[in-house]
GROMACS .gro file of C-alpha atoms in nm:
model
  135
    1MET     CA    1  -2.102   1.002   0.688
    2ILE     CA    2  -2.015   0.631   0.689
    3ASP     CA    3  -2.295   0.376   0.696
    4SER     CA    4  -2.083   0.070   0.787
    5ILE     CA    5  -1.724  -0.030   0.857
    6PHE     CA    6  -1.703  -0.195   0.515
    7LEU     CA    7  -1.713   0.139   0.323
    8LYS     CA    8  -1.909  -0.004   0.033
    9ASP     CA    9  -1.952   0.339  -0.126
   10VAL     CA   10  -1.631   0.467  -0.283
   11SER     CA   11  -1.688   0.826  -0.165
   12GLN     CA   12  -1.681   0.712   0.200
   13ARG     CA   13  -1.310   0.631   0.161
   14LYS     CA   14  -1.213   0.999   0.129
   15ILE     CA   15  -1.184   1.096   0.497
   16PRO     CA   16  -0.993   0.782   0.608
   17LEU     CA   17  -0.755   0.829   0.314
   18TYR     CA   18  -0.705   1.197   0.395
   19ILE     CA   19  -0.615   1.102   0.753
   20TYR     CA   20  -0.382   0.824   0.637
   21VAL     CA   21  -0.205   1.055   0.390
   22LEU     CA   22  -0.164   1.316   0.664
   23ILE     CA   23  -0.017   1.060   0.906
   24LEU     CA   24   0.227   0.930   0.642
   25PHE     CA   25   0.328   1.286   0.557
   26LEU     CA   26   0.395   1.363   0.924
   27ILE     CA   27   0.600   1.044   0.961
   28ILE     CA   28   0.812   1.136   0.660
   29THR     CA   29   0.867   1.498   0.761
   30LYS     CA   30   0.893   1.474   1.140
   31VAL     CA   31   0.990   1.120   1.245
   32ILE     CA   32   1.204   0.949   0.983
   33THR     CA   33   1.492   1.130   0.819
   34LYS     CA   34   1.649   1.023   0.493
   35SER     CA   35   2.002   1.060   0.632
   36ILE     CA   36   1.951   0.813   0.919
   37PHE     CA   37   1.685   0.568   0.793
   38ALA     CA   38   1.714   0.588   0.413
   39GLU     CA   39   1.540   0.256   0.336
   40LEU     CA   40   1.257   0.315   0.583
   41TYR     CA   41   1.215   0.668   0.453
   42ASP     CA   42   1.182   0.530   0.098
   43PHE     CA   43   0.926   0.274   0.218
   44PHE     CA   44   0.707   0.539   0.380
   45LEU     CA   45   0.749   0.775   0.085
   46ALA     CA   46   0.633   0.500  -0.154
   47SER     CA   47   0.342   0.424   0.083
   48LEU     CA   48   0.249   0.793   0.074
   49ILE     CA   49   0.257   0.789  -0.306
   50SER     CA   50   0.040   0.475  -0.313
   51SER     CA   51  -0.211   0.636  -0.077
   52ILE     CA   52  -0.227   0.953  -0.285
   53ILE     CA   53  -0.290   0.741  -0.595
   54CYS     CA   54  -0.574   0.563  -0.411
   55LEU     CA   55  -0.716   0.897  -0.300
   56THR     CA   56  -0.700   1.026  -0.657
   57LEU     CA   57  -0.879   0.716  -0.783
   58VAL     CA   58  -1.157   0.775  -0.529
   59PHE     CA   59  -1.234   1.107  -0.701
   60PHE     CA   60  -1.284   0.912  -1.025
   61ARG     CA   61  -1.509   0.661  -0.844
   62VAL     CA   62  -1.252   0.382  -0.880
   63LYS     CA   63  -1.200   0.155  -0.584
   64ALA     CA   64  -0.866  -0.023  -0.532
   65SER     CA   65  -0.793  -0.277  -0.260
   66MET     CA   66  -0.585  -0.106   0.006
   67HIS     CA   67  -0.529  -0.440   0.183
   68ILE     CA   68  -0.355  -0.577  -0.124
   69MET     CA   69  -0.181  -0.244  -0.179
   70GLY     CA   70  -0.026  -0.261   0.167
   71ILE     CA   71   0.093  -0.619   0.157
   72SER     CA   72   0.227  -0.598  -0.199
   73GLY     CA   73   0.420  -0.285  -0.103
   74LEU     CA   74   0.566  -0.470   0.195
   75VAL     CA   75   0.669  -0.766  -0.023
   76MET     CA   76   0.842  -0.539  -0.274
   77PHE     CA   77   1.015  -0.345   0.006
   78LEU     CA   78   1.151  -0.666   0.159
   79ALA     CA   79   1.257  -0.798  -0.182
   80ILE     CA   80   1.446  -0.475  -0.249
   81LEU     CA   81   1.612  -0.494   0.096
   82SER     CA   82   1.705  -0.855   0.028
   83ILE     CA   83   1.868  -0.765  -0.302
   84THR     CA   84   2.038  -0.451  -0.168
   85TYR     CA   85   2.194  -0.614   0.137
   86GLN     CA   86   2.229  -0.961  -0.020
   87VAL     CA   87   2.034  -1.130   0.259
   88ASN     CA   88   1.845  -1.450   0.190
   89ILE     CA   89   1.490  -1.402   0.319
   90THR     CA   90   1.327  -1.645   0.079
   91PHE     CA   91   1.109  -1.800   0.349
   92ALA     CA   92   0.972  -1.462   0.460
   93LEU     CA   93   0.906  -1.353   0.101
   94GLY     CA   94   0.739  -1.684   0.021
   95PHE     CA   95   0.519  -1.652   0.329
   96LEU     CA   96   0.422  -1.294   0.239
   97ILE     CA   97   0.343  -1.391  -0.120
   98PHE     CA   98   0.120  -1.665   0.021
   99MET     CA   99  -0.042  -1.398   0.240
  100ILE     CA  100  -0.112  -1.186  -0.069
  101GLY     CA  101  -0.310  -1.478  -0.207
  102LEU     CA  102  -0.487  -1.531   0.124
  103VAL     CA  103  -0.582  -1.165   0.158
  104ALA     CA  104  -0.700  -1.149  -0.204
  105THR     CA  105  -0.908  -1.463  -0.158
  106SER     CA  106  -1.068  -1.327   0.157
  107ARG     CA  107  -1.151  -0.994  -0.011
  108LEU     CA  108  -1.317  -1.180  -0.298
  109PHE     CA  109  -1.497  -1.421  -0.063
  110LEU     CA  110  -1.639  -1.132   0.141
  111LYS     CA  111  -1.740  -0.959  -0.185
  112ALA     CA  112  -1.552  -0.651  -0.068
  113HIS     CA  113  -1.373  -0.617  -0.402
  114THR     CA  114  -1.379  -0.740  -0.758
  115PHE     CA  115  -1.080  -0.896  -0.931
  116PRO     CA  116  -0.982  -0.575  -1.119
  117GLU     CA  117  -0.988  -0.381  -0.788
  118LEU     CA  118  -0.745  -0.634  -0.642
  119ILE     CA  119  -0.516  -0.601  -0.944
  120PHE     CA  120  -0.527  -0.219  -0.914
  121GLY     CA  121  -0.435  -0.245  -0.546
  122PHE     CA  122  -0.151  -0.487  -0.619
  123PHE     CA  123   0.017  -0.262  -0.874
  124ILE     CA  124  -0.053   0.059  -0.677
  125GLY     CA  125   0.139  -0.095  -0.387
  126LEU     CA  126   0.417  -0.252  -0.593
  127ILE     CA  127   0.516   0.010  -0.851
  128PRO     CA  128   0.581   0.308  -0.618
  129GLN     CA  129   0.817   0.092  -0.409
  130LEU     CA  130   1.018   0.019  -0.723
  131LEU     CA  131   1.014   0.377  -0.848
  132VAL     CA  132   1.116   0.534  -0.517
  133THR     CA  133   1.400   0.287  -0.463
  134TYR     CA  134   1.552   0.296  -0.810
  135TRP     CA  135   1.482   0.654  -0.910
   0.00000   0.00000   0.00000
């Protein structure tokens, strides 16, 4: 079903994404409750939404970078936590933003993605974190 670990064909991403969506769904419903871990619940819910968006794009033969999606979602989650609890984590955010650039550069260098795929992944990771937190 999969010819290499690099998943060059977009349709080969379906089964790993199905499994990932299932795991995130189980985490949200069985492990983390909104009443005890509200921020963490929101993070995993936004990650689930991002993964479902990626899975939907696979059906339209559009590939988005899930590496960038993950790290941009983490950066937005930490920025929201920083603003909510008024904690200065500038160094950590700066380091993670640097890591976004490093991950994007490596994905381009390995020819695993094109620039538009990286941009799709960035916004697919970023926007759901904002929407879940402030909606």
